[in-house]
Amino acid sequence: MSLAILAGATALAVTPPGTAVDPLVVVANRTPVAAAESGRSLTVIPGEAIRDRQALVVSDLLATTPGVGVTRNGGPGGVTAVRIRGAEAEQTLFVIDGVRLNDPSVIGGAYDAANLLVGDISRIEVLRGVQSAVWGGQAIGGVVSLETRLPSPGAFSAEGAAEAGGLGTSYLRGGIGGGSGALAWRLAADAFATDGVSAARTGTERDGYRRTGASGRLTADLAPDVRLDLRAVWSDARNAFDGFPAPAFIFADTRERGRTREALGYAGVTFPLAGGRVKNRLGLALTDTRRRTYDPDQAVTDLTFRAEGRVSRLEYQGEAQLTPDWRLTFGAEGERSRMRIASPSPWDPQPQPLARSTGVDSAWVQALGSPGRDLTLTLAARLDQHESFGNHGSGQAALAWRPGGGATVLRASLGQGFRAPSLYQLYSEYGNAALQPETALAWDLGVERQAGDIRLSLTLFGRRTEDQVNFAICTGGGDPNCTGGRFGYYDNLDRTNATGLEAAASGRLAGFDIDASYTRTRARLEGQNGAPDRDLARRPKDMAALDVSRTLPGGVRLGLGLSFAGESLSDLWGGPPLKSRLTANLRAEAPLGDLVSVYGRIDDLTDEAPETVRGYGSPGRTAHVGLRARF
């Protein structure tokens, strides 16, 4: 992800006790930059805050940050969509340890965050707004970057946690690491299980979820300023879900289940050139996702769907200090994606799989420097050469101004983006080979101020997307895309527009550690061909979050989290709206000596059981207790 990714960094917006207020951020510029010098809009959740919140699922943490909305189809393990500033879920790029997470076999080619647990993750950066110039086509909405714990040379260390709670939930996590001389390593594993709740809100049987995962990192200094970096992440998840059983064909309890196995690997080497004046990184990344769904009540075969998505990516990144005031970062990337899907049925239990692939080659450059006192300018440009859609360029300019070098930072950015249709949207049974890429233009203006121990920020933003891909339902009328009895197909139906504001405050006030945010978003589907404008589904106009915590004498730490999402449309077809929801979580942790602590929490304190997707259930109030240890 960066030439200096092994360097530590502190928080920008979600601030644990005693955190410095002038941190480094990485994801915004693909290289460490002081937060005050970044013109892009970004929030960091550091390791201390991740530990303090006691969250097990990454999406629960993301939902507390400005501009981020999360919906989930049922309990843990249900399809989880992360939308930034009202964008589509497939327009959010996920990156873990520098490796981009996407599955070309899913509908939009996006990453389903359902199986993304906190595990060994030590830091999360959320970059908001169109970021295609630096991060490519998937980053129209923004980027979520996750970093696992880094190997630390020296003495052996270990840590672990175990907890149990309501709905038959259990969680185990452990990590070990160490090193000597030029070698450092870390291994981690976790296991999560729950009996869950019924995926169908009206159902009575529970749909359980089981997941195991592991990760590892190794660094080796091969020579002065030459480092080998190896990374791997793996998970195996099994979930039960509900469907539309005969004869009523309405959403209800079924015995359907699924399994998803995800694996990623990365090998890279950093080295200097030109007498150390140019830093370089060359890396190879692979991701492989395999999904299966089963229905024990289906005749002939219980397998109902199988899919494999694979992405290989070769990338180079260089960095040069042109002058004392200007730094140049540049790179080249080659990505190859492959999809293989099949839908077995009683009348065709062994269908011929549909296999398609595509590729995109990219080159990008970014200049970051100071054209004047207390002013930082970032200029970025990218050219993508897509195998099916030819050349597409995107650019971005971002400005940060710190008048007089004081406590106030003014920011502005303007960026272009494009996203090619997914392999599924192009070639599946609902595919449309005539699809065109989505394009977007976005801006934001923000101000941030450090007032004592509190950091305050306010950002205005906007984004316009053209040719957005959506599903068109066949209604007759001689549509040539509806031949063969198709129910519908993907088409460039939509022009969308999102505007809004984000406000945040974090720091320490009267002995309390606080983190608060409010987002106002108006995300609209603009009327075309005489159709009226309308709101986009599952985009609440108002979202807010508040977390308050305090450490008492004796080291006992208490915390309260509140999360609010306003009313929103459930779908674009006139269904009843999703009600506004307010949930509360209460937590505590107490030390049992220097190395061990006991902790506990109550999730959804008021038993709201919020419905984030129409018709799907939610766990409601549950209590959990656990132990943590470090050695």
PDB file of N, CA and C in Angstrom, residues 344-410:
ATOM      1  N   PRO A 344     -26.746 -24.854 -10.732  1.00  0.00           N
ATOM      2  CA  PRO A 344     -27.363 -26.181 -10.872  1.00  0.00           C
ATOM      3  C   PRO A 344     -28.840 -26.152 -10.480  1.00  0.00           C
ATOM      4  N   SER A 345     -29.631 -26.998 -11.120  1.00  0.00           N
ATOM      5  CA  SER A 345     -31.060 -27.066 -10.852  1.00  0.00           C
ATOM      6  C   SER A 345     -31.531 -28.507 -11.057  1.00  0.00           C
ATOM      7  N   PRO A 346     -32.768 -28.841 -10.663  1.00  0.00           N
ATOM      8  CA  PRO A 346     -33.250 -30.216 -10.856  1.00  0.00           C
ATOM      9  C   PRO A 346     -33.245 -30.633 -12.324  1.00  0.00           C
ATOM     10  N   TRP A 347     -33.511 -29.708 -13.227  1.00  0.00           N
ATOM     11  CA  TRP A 347     -33.546 -30.052 -14.647  1.00  0.00           C
ATOM     12  C   TRP A 347     -32.184 -29.931 -15.328  1.00  0.00           C
ATOM     13  N   ASP A 348     -31.212 -29.379 -14.631  1.00  0.00           N
ATOM     14  CA  ASP A 348     -29.848 -29.277 -15.168  1.00  0.00           C
ATOM     15  C   ASP A 348     -28.867 -29.302 -13.998  1.00  0.00           C
ATOM     16  N   PRO A 349     -28.672 -30.480 -13.402  1.00  0.00           N
ATOM     17  CA  PRO A 349     -27.871 -30.561 -12.175  1.00  0.00           C
ATOM     18  C   PRO A 349     -26.384 -30.305 -12.387  1.00  0.00           C
ATOM     19  N   GLN A 350     -25.893 -30.437 -13.599  1.00  0.00           N
ATOM     20  CA  GLN A 350     -24.473 -30.192 -13.864  1.00  0.00           C
ATOM     21  C   GLN A 350     -24.323 -29.275 -15.080  1.00  0.00           C
ATOM     22  N   PRO A 351     -24.700 -28.010 -14.931  1.00  0.00           N
ATOM     23  CA  PRO A 351     -24.635 -27.096 -16.073  1.00  0.00           C
ATOM     24  C   PRO A 351     -23.190 -26.747 -16.431  1.00  0.00           C
ATOM     25  N   GLN A 352     -22.998 -26.363 -17.664  1.00  0.00           N
ATOM     26  CA  GLN A 352     -21.694 -25.900 -18.100  1.00  0.00           C
ATOM     27  C   GLN A 352     -21.427 -24.535 -17.461  1.00  0.00           C
ATOM     28  N   PRO A 353     -20.358 -24.386 -16.699  1.00  0.00           N
ATOM     29  CA  PRO A 353     -20.098 -23.098 -16.052  1.00  0.00           C
ATOM     30  C   PRO A 353     -19.863 -21.988 -17.071  1.00  0.00           C
ATOM     31  N   LEU A 354     -20.276 -20.787 -16.712  1.00  0.00           N
ATOM     32  CA  LEU A 354     -19.986 -19.606 -17.509  1.00  0.00           C
ATOM     33  C   LEU A 354     -18.670 -19.026 -17.014  1.00  0.00           C
ATOM     34  N   ALA A 355     -17.683 -18.934 -17.878  1.00  0.00           N
ATOM     35  CA  ALA A 355     -16.361 -18.420 -17.508  1.00  0.00           C
ATOM     36  C   ALA A 355     -16.032 -17.216 -18.385  1.00  0.00           C
ATOM     37  N   ARG A 356     -15.670 -16.118 -17.750  1.00  0.00           N
ATOM     38  CA  ARG A 356     -15.275 -14.905 -18.458  1.00  0.00           C
ATOM     39  C   ARG A 356     -14.113 -14.256 -17.713  1.00  0.00           C
ATOM     40  N   SER A 357     -13.332 -13.487 -18.441  1.00  0.00           N
ATOM     41  CA  SER A 357     -12.205 -12.798 -17.826  1.00  0.00           C
ATOM     42  C   SER A 357     -11.998 -11.463 -18.517  1.00  0.00           C
ATOM     43  N   THR A 358     -11.282 -10.589 -17.875  1.00  0.00           N
ATOM     44  CA  THR A 358     -10.944  -9.300 -18.453  1.00  0.00           C
ATOM     45  C   THR A 358      -9.690  -8.772 -17.773  1.00  0.00           C
ATOM     46  N   GLY A 359      -9.172  -7.694 -18.286  1.00  0.00           N
ATOM     47  CA  GLY A 359      -7.955  -7.120 -17.723  1.00  0.00           C
ATOM     48  C   GLY A 359      -7.933  -5.617 -17.874  1.00  0.00           C
ATOM     49  N   VAL A 360      -7.171  -4.970 -17.031  1.00  0.00           N
ATOM     50  CA  VAL A 360      -6.978  -3.520 -17.112  1.00  0.00           C
ATOM     51  C   VAL A 360      -5.537  -3.211 -16.728  1.00  0.00           C
ATOM     52  N   ASP A 361      -4.881  -2.380 -17.530  1.00  0.00           N
ATOM     53  CA  ASP A 361      -3.531  -1.906 -17.249  1.00  0.00           C
ATOM     54  C   ASP A 361      -3.601  -0.415 -16.946  1.00  0.00           C
ATOM     55  N   SER A 362      -2.839   0.014 -15.960  1.00  0.00           N
ATOM     56  CA  SER A 362      -2.967   1.389 -15.488  1.00  0.00           C
ATOM     57  C   SER A 362      -1.603   2.005 -15.240  1.00  0.00           C
ATOM     58  N   ALA A 363      -1.562   3.311 -15.385  1.00  0.00           N
ATOM     59  CA  ALA A 363      -0.388   4.102 -14.997  1.00  0.00           C
ATOM     60  C   ALA A 363      -0.897   5.353 -14.294  1.00  0.00           C
ATOM     61  N   TRP A 364      -0.221   5.763 -13.240  1.00  0.00           N
ATOM     62  CA  TRP A 364      -0.670   6.922 -12.482  1.00  0.00           C
ATOM     63  C   TRP A 364       0.514   7.706 -11.941  1.00  0.00           C
ATOM     64  N   VAL A 365       0.270   8.962 -11.650  1.00  0.00           N
ATOM     65  CA  VAL A 365       1.315   9.823 -11.101  1.00  0.00           C
ATOM     66  C   VAL A 365       0.659  10.823 -10.158  1.00  0.00           C
ATOM     67  N   GLN A 366       1.374  11.164  -9.103  1.00  0.00           N
ATOM     68  CA  GLN A 366       0.862  12.111  -8.111  1.00  0.00           C
ATOM     69  C   GLN A 366       2.001  13.008  -7.641  1.00  0.00           C
ATOM     70  N   ALA A 367       1.740  14.296  -7.649  1.00  0.00           N
ATOM     71  CA  ALA A 367       2.709  15.273  -7.146  1.00  0.00           C
ATOM     72  C   ALA A 367       2.135  15.934  -5.903  1.00  0.00           C
ATOM     73  N   LEU A 368       2.920  15.974  -4.836  1.00  0.00           N
ATOM     74  CA  LEU A 368       2.495  16.576  -3.580  1.00  0.00           C
ATOM     75  C   LEU A 368       3.577  17.547  -3.141  1.00  0.00           C
ATOM     76  N   GLY A 369       3.169  18.780  -2.901  1.00  0.00           N
ATOM     77  CA  GLY A 369       4.160  19.759  -2.503  1.00  0.00           C
ATOM     78  C   GLY A 369       3.538  21.031  -1.995  1.00  0.00           C
ATOM     79  N   SER A 370       4.391  22.007  -1.767  1.00  0.00           N
ATOM     80  CA  SER A 370       3.972  23.265  -1.175  1.00  0.00           C
ATOM     81  C   SER A 370       4.258  24.413  -2.134  1.00  0.00           C
ATOM     82  N   PRO A 371       3.225  24.923  -2.824  1.00  0.00           N
ATOM     83  CA  PRO A 371       3.437  26.061  -3.712  1.00  0.00           C
ATOM     84  C   PRO A 371       3.540  27.388  -2.971  1.00  0.00           C
ATOM     85  N   GLY A 372       3.237  27.372  -1.683  1.00  0.00           N
ATOM     86  CA  GLY A 372       3.299  28.584  -0.879  1.00  0.00           C
ATOM     87  C   GLY A 372       3.323  28.239   0.594  1.00  0.00           C
ATOM     88  N   ARG A 373       3.539  29.226   1.401  1.00  0.00           N
ATOM     89  CA  ARG A 373       3.638  29.005   2.841  1.00  0.00           C
ATOM     90  C   ARG A 373       2.331  28.442   3.397  1.00  0.00           C
ATOM     91  N   ASP A 374       2.444  27.401   4.207  1.00  0.00           N
ATOM     92  CA  ASP A 374       1.310  26.762   4.885  1.00  0.00           C
ATOM     93  C   ASP A 374       0.300  26.158   3.916  1.00  0.00           C
ATOM     94  N   LEU A 375       0.712  25.954   2.670  1.00  0.00           N
ATOM     95  CA  LEU A 375      -0.179  25.439   1.638  1.00  0.00           C
ATOM     96  C   LEU A 375       0.382  24.143   1.080  1.00  0.00           C
ATOM     97  N   THR A 376      -0.481  23.115   0.969  1.00  0.00           N
ATOM     98  CA  THR A 376      -0.078  21.840   0.374  1.00  0.00           C
ATOM     99  C   THR A 376      -1.026  21.505  -0.766  1.00  0.00           C
ATOM    100  N   LEU A 377      -0.454  21.228  -1.940  1.00  0.00           N
ATOM    101  CA  LEU A 377      -1.231  20.921  -3.127  1.00  0.00           C
ATOM    102  C   LEU A 377      -0.922  19.495  -3.567  1.00  0.00           C
ATOM    103  N   THR A 378      -1.962  18.739  -3.883  1.00  0.00           N
ATOM    104  CA  THR A 378      -1.808  17.385  -4.407  1.00  0.00           C
ATOM    105  C   THR A 378      -2.487  17.313  -5.772  1.00  0.00           C
ATOM    106  N   LEU A 379      -1.740  16.877  -6.778  1.00  0.00           N
ATOM    107  CA  LEU A 379      -2.263  16.705  -8.125  1.00  0.00           C
ATOM    108  C   LEU A 379      -2.037  15.264  -8.543  1.00  0.00           C
ATOM    109  N   ALA A 380      -3.079  14.597  -9.030  1.00  0.00           N
ATOM    110  CA  ALA A 380      -2.963  13.191  -9.413  1.00  0.00           C
ATOM    111  C   ALA A 380      -3.663  12.961 -10.742  1.00  0.00           C
ATOM    112  N   ALA A 381      -3.107  12.055 -11.530  1.00  0.00           N
ATOM    113  CA  ALA A 381      -3.700  11.697 -12.816  1.00  0.00           C
ATOM    114  C   ALA A 381      -3.490  10.208 -13.052  1.00  0.00           C
ATOM    115  N   ARG A 382      -4.439   9.590 -13.748  1.00  0.00           N
ATOM    116  CA  ARG A 382      -4.394   8.156 -13.984  1.00  0.00           C
ATOM    117  C   ARG A 382      -4.944   7.847 -15.373  1.00  0.00           C
ATOM    118  N   LEU A 383      -4.351   6.857 -16.019  1.00  0.00           N
ATOM    119  CA  LEU A 383      -4.851   6.346 -17.285  1.00  0.00           C
ATOM    120  C   LEU A 383      -5.058   4.853 -17.148  1.00  0.00           C
ATOM    121  N   ASP A 384      -6.304   4.416 -17.355  1.00  0.00           N
ATOM    122  CA  ASP A 384      -6.657   2.998 -17.330  1.00  0.00           C
ATOM    123  C   ASP A 384      -6.932   2.539 -18.756  1.00  0.00           C
ATOM    124  N   GLN A 385      -6.314   1.440 -19.136  1.00  0.00           N
ATOM    125  CA  GLN A 385      -6.579   0.831 -20.435  1.00  0.00           C
ATOM    126  C   GLN A 385      -7.296  -0.489 -20.191  1.00  0.00           C
ATOM    127  N   HIS A 386      -8.618  -0.455 -20.374  1.00  0.00           N
ATOM    128  CA  HIS A 386      -9.443  -1.616 -20.095  1.00  0.00           C
ATOM    129  C   HIS A 386      -9.561  -2.476 -21.341  1.00  0.00           C
ATOM    130  N   GLU A 387      -9.486  -3.781 -21.144  1.00  0.00           N
ATOM    131  CA  GLU A 387      -9.512  -4.720 -22.258  1.00  0.00           C
ATOM    132  C   GLU A 387     -10.783  -4.591 -23.101  1.00  0.00           C
ATOM    133  N   SER A 388     -11.906  -4.263 -22.445  1.00  0.00           N
ATOM    134  CA  SER A 388     -13.177  -4.178 -23.159  1.00  0.00           C
ATOM    135  C   SER A 388     -13.622  -2.758 -23.454  1.00  0.00           C
ATOM    136  N   PHE A 389     -13.143  -1.783 -22.702  1.00  0.00           N
ATOM    137  CA  PHE A 389     -13.677  -0.419 -22.805  1.00  0.00           C
ATOM    138  C   PHE A 389     -12.636   0.626 -23.185  1.00  0.00           C
ATOM    139  N   GLY A 390     -11.436   0.209 -23.538  1.00  0.00           N
ATOM    140  CA  GLY A 390     -10.445   1.151 -24.023  1.00  0.00           C
ATOM    141  C   GLY A 390      -9.865   2.029 -22.932  1.00  0.00           C
ATOM    142  N   ASN A 391      -9.432   3.223 -23.324  1.00  0.00           N
ATOM    143  CA  ASN A 391      -8.728   4.122 -22.419  1.00  0.00           C
ATOM    144  C   ASN A 391      -9.696   5.047 -21.686  1.00  0.00           C
ATOM    145  N   HIS A 392      -9.444   5.210 -20.402  1.00  0.00           N
ATOM    146  CA  HIS A 392     -10.195   6.162 -19.589  1.00  0.00           C
ATOM    147  C   HIS A 392      -9.225   6.878 -18.655  1.00  0.00           C
ATOM    148  N   GLY A 393      -9.306   8.194 -18.653  1.00  0.00           N
ATOM    149  CA  GLY A 393      -8.456   8.983 -17.776  1.00  0.00           C
ATOM    150  C   GLY A 393      -9.236   9.560 -16.612  1.00  0.00           C
ATOM    151  N   SER A 394      -8.565   9.798 -15.505  1.00  0.00           N
ATOM    152  CA  SER A 394      -9.182  10.428 -14.347  1.00  0.00           C
ATOM    153  C   SER A 394      -8.127  11.280 -13.653  1.00  0.00           C
ATOM    154  N   GLY A 395      -8.574  12.337 -13.022  1.00  0.00           N
ATOM    155  CA  GLY A 395      -7.668  13.241 -12.344  1.00  0.00           C
ATOM    156  C   GLY A 395      -8.239  13.717 -11.034  1.00  0.00           C
ATOM    157  N   GLN A 396      -7.378  14.273 -10.216  1.00  0.00           N
ATOM    158  CA  GLN A 396      -7.815  14.804  -8.930  1.00  0.00           C
ATOM    159  C   GLN A 396      -6.860  15.900  -8.487  1.00  0.00           C
ATOM    160  N   ALA A 397      -7.428  16.927  -7.884  1.00  0.00           N
ATOM    161  CA  ALA A 397      -6.651  17.986  -7.252  1.00  0.00           C
ATOM    162  C   ALA A 397      -7.159  18.163  -5.836  1.00  0.00           C
ATOM    163  N   ALA A 398      -6.254  18.263  -4.875  1.00  0.00           N
ATOM    164  CA  ALA A 398      -6.629  18.441  -3.469  1.00  0.00           C
ATOM    165  C   ALA A 398      -5.725  19.482  -2.840  1.00  0.00           C
ATOM    166  N   LEU A 399      -6.302  20.307  -1.997  1.00  0.00           N
ATOM    167  CA  LEU A 399      -5.579  21.432  -1.407  1.00  0.00           C
ATOM    168  C   LEU A 399      -5.805  21.452   0.091  1.00  0.00           C
ATOM    169  N   ALA A 400      -4.736  21.667   0.848  1.00  0.00           N
ATOM    170  CA  ALA A 400      -4.824  21.850   2.295  1.00  0.00           C
ATOM    171  C   ALA A 400      -4.087  23.129   2.663  1.00  0.00           C
ATOM    172  N   TRP A 401      -4.751  23.992   3.395  1.00  0.00           N
ATOM    173  CA  TRP A 401      -4.169  25.277   3.786  1.00  0.00           C
ATOM    174  C   TRP A 401      -4.291  25.426   5.288  1.00  0.00           C
ATOM    175  N   ARG A 402      -3.152  25.671   5.914  1.00  0.00           N
ATOM    176  CA  ARG A 402      -3.081  25.845   7.371  1.00  0.00           C
ATOM    177  C   ARG A 402      -2.608  27.263   7.652  1.00  0.00           C
ATOM    178  N   PRO A 403      -3.536  28.220   7.698  1.00  0.00           N
ATOM    179  CA  PRO A 403      -3.132  29.631   7.824  1.00  0.00           C
ATOM    180  C   PRO A 403      -2.232  29.878   9.022  1.00  0.00           C
ATOM    181  N   GLY A 404      -1.072  30.432   8.737  1.00  0.00           N
ATOM    182  CA  GLY A 404      -0.135  30.745   9.808  1.00  0.00           C
ATOM    183  C   GLY A 404       0.415  29.543  10.526  1.00  0.00           C
ATOM    184  N   GLY A 405       0.201  28.354   9.969  1.00  0.00           N
ATOM    185  CA  GLY A 405       0.661  27.139  10.639  1.00  0.00           C
ATOM    186  C   GLY A 405      -0.071  26.863  11.922  1.00  0.00           C
ATOM    187  N   GLY A 406      -1.285  27.417  12.050  1.00  0.00           N
ATOM    188  CA  GLY A 406      -2.026  27.321  13.293  1.00  0.00           C
ATOM    189  C   GLY A 406      -2.882  26.085  13.417  1.00  0.00           C
ATOM    190  N   ALA A 407      -3.967  26.224  14.201  1.00  0.00           N
ATOM    191  CA  ALA A 407      -4.793  25.072  14.566  1.00  0.00           C
ATOM    192  C   ALA A 407      -5.923  24.824  13.592  1.00  0.00           C
ATOM    193  N   THR A 408      -6.022  25.620  12.527  1.00  0.00           N
ATOM    194  CA  THR A 408      -7.102  25.469  11.561  1.00  0.00           C
ATOM    195  C   THR A 408      -6.549  24.961  10.240  1.00  0.00           C
ATOM    196  N   VAL A 409      -7.241  23.988   9.639  1.00  0.00           N
ATOM    197  CA  VAL A 409      -6.870  23.461   8.324  1.00  0.00           C
ATOM    198  C   VAL A 409      -8.088  23.571   7.418  1.00  0.00           C
ATOM    199  N   LEU A 410      -7.901  24.206   6.262  1.00  0.00           N
ATOM    200  CA  LEU A 410      -8.942  24.287   5.244  1.00  0.00           C
ATOM    201  C   LEU A 410      -8.596  23.315   4.126  1.00  0.00           C
TER     202      LEU A 410
END
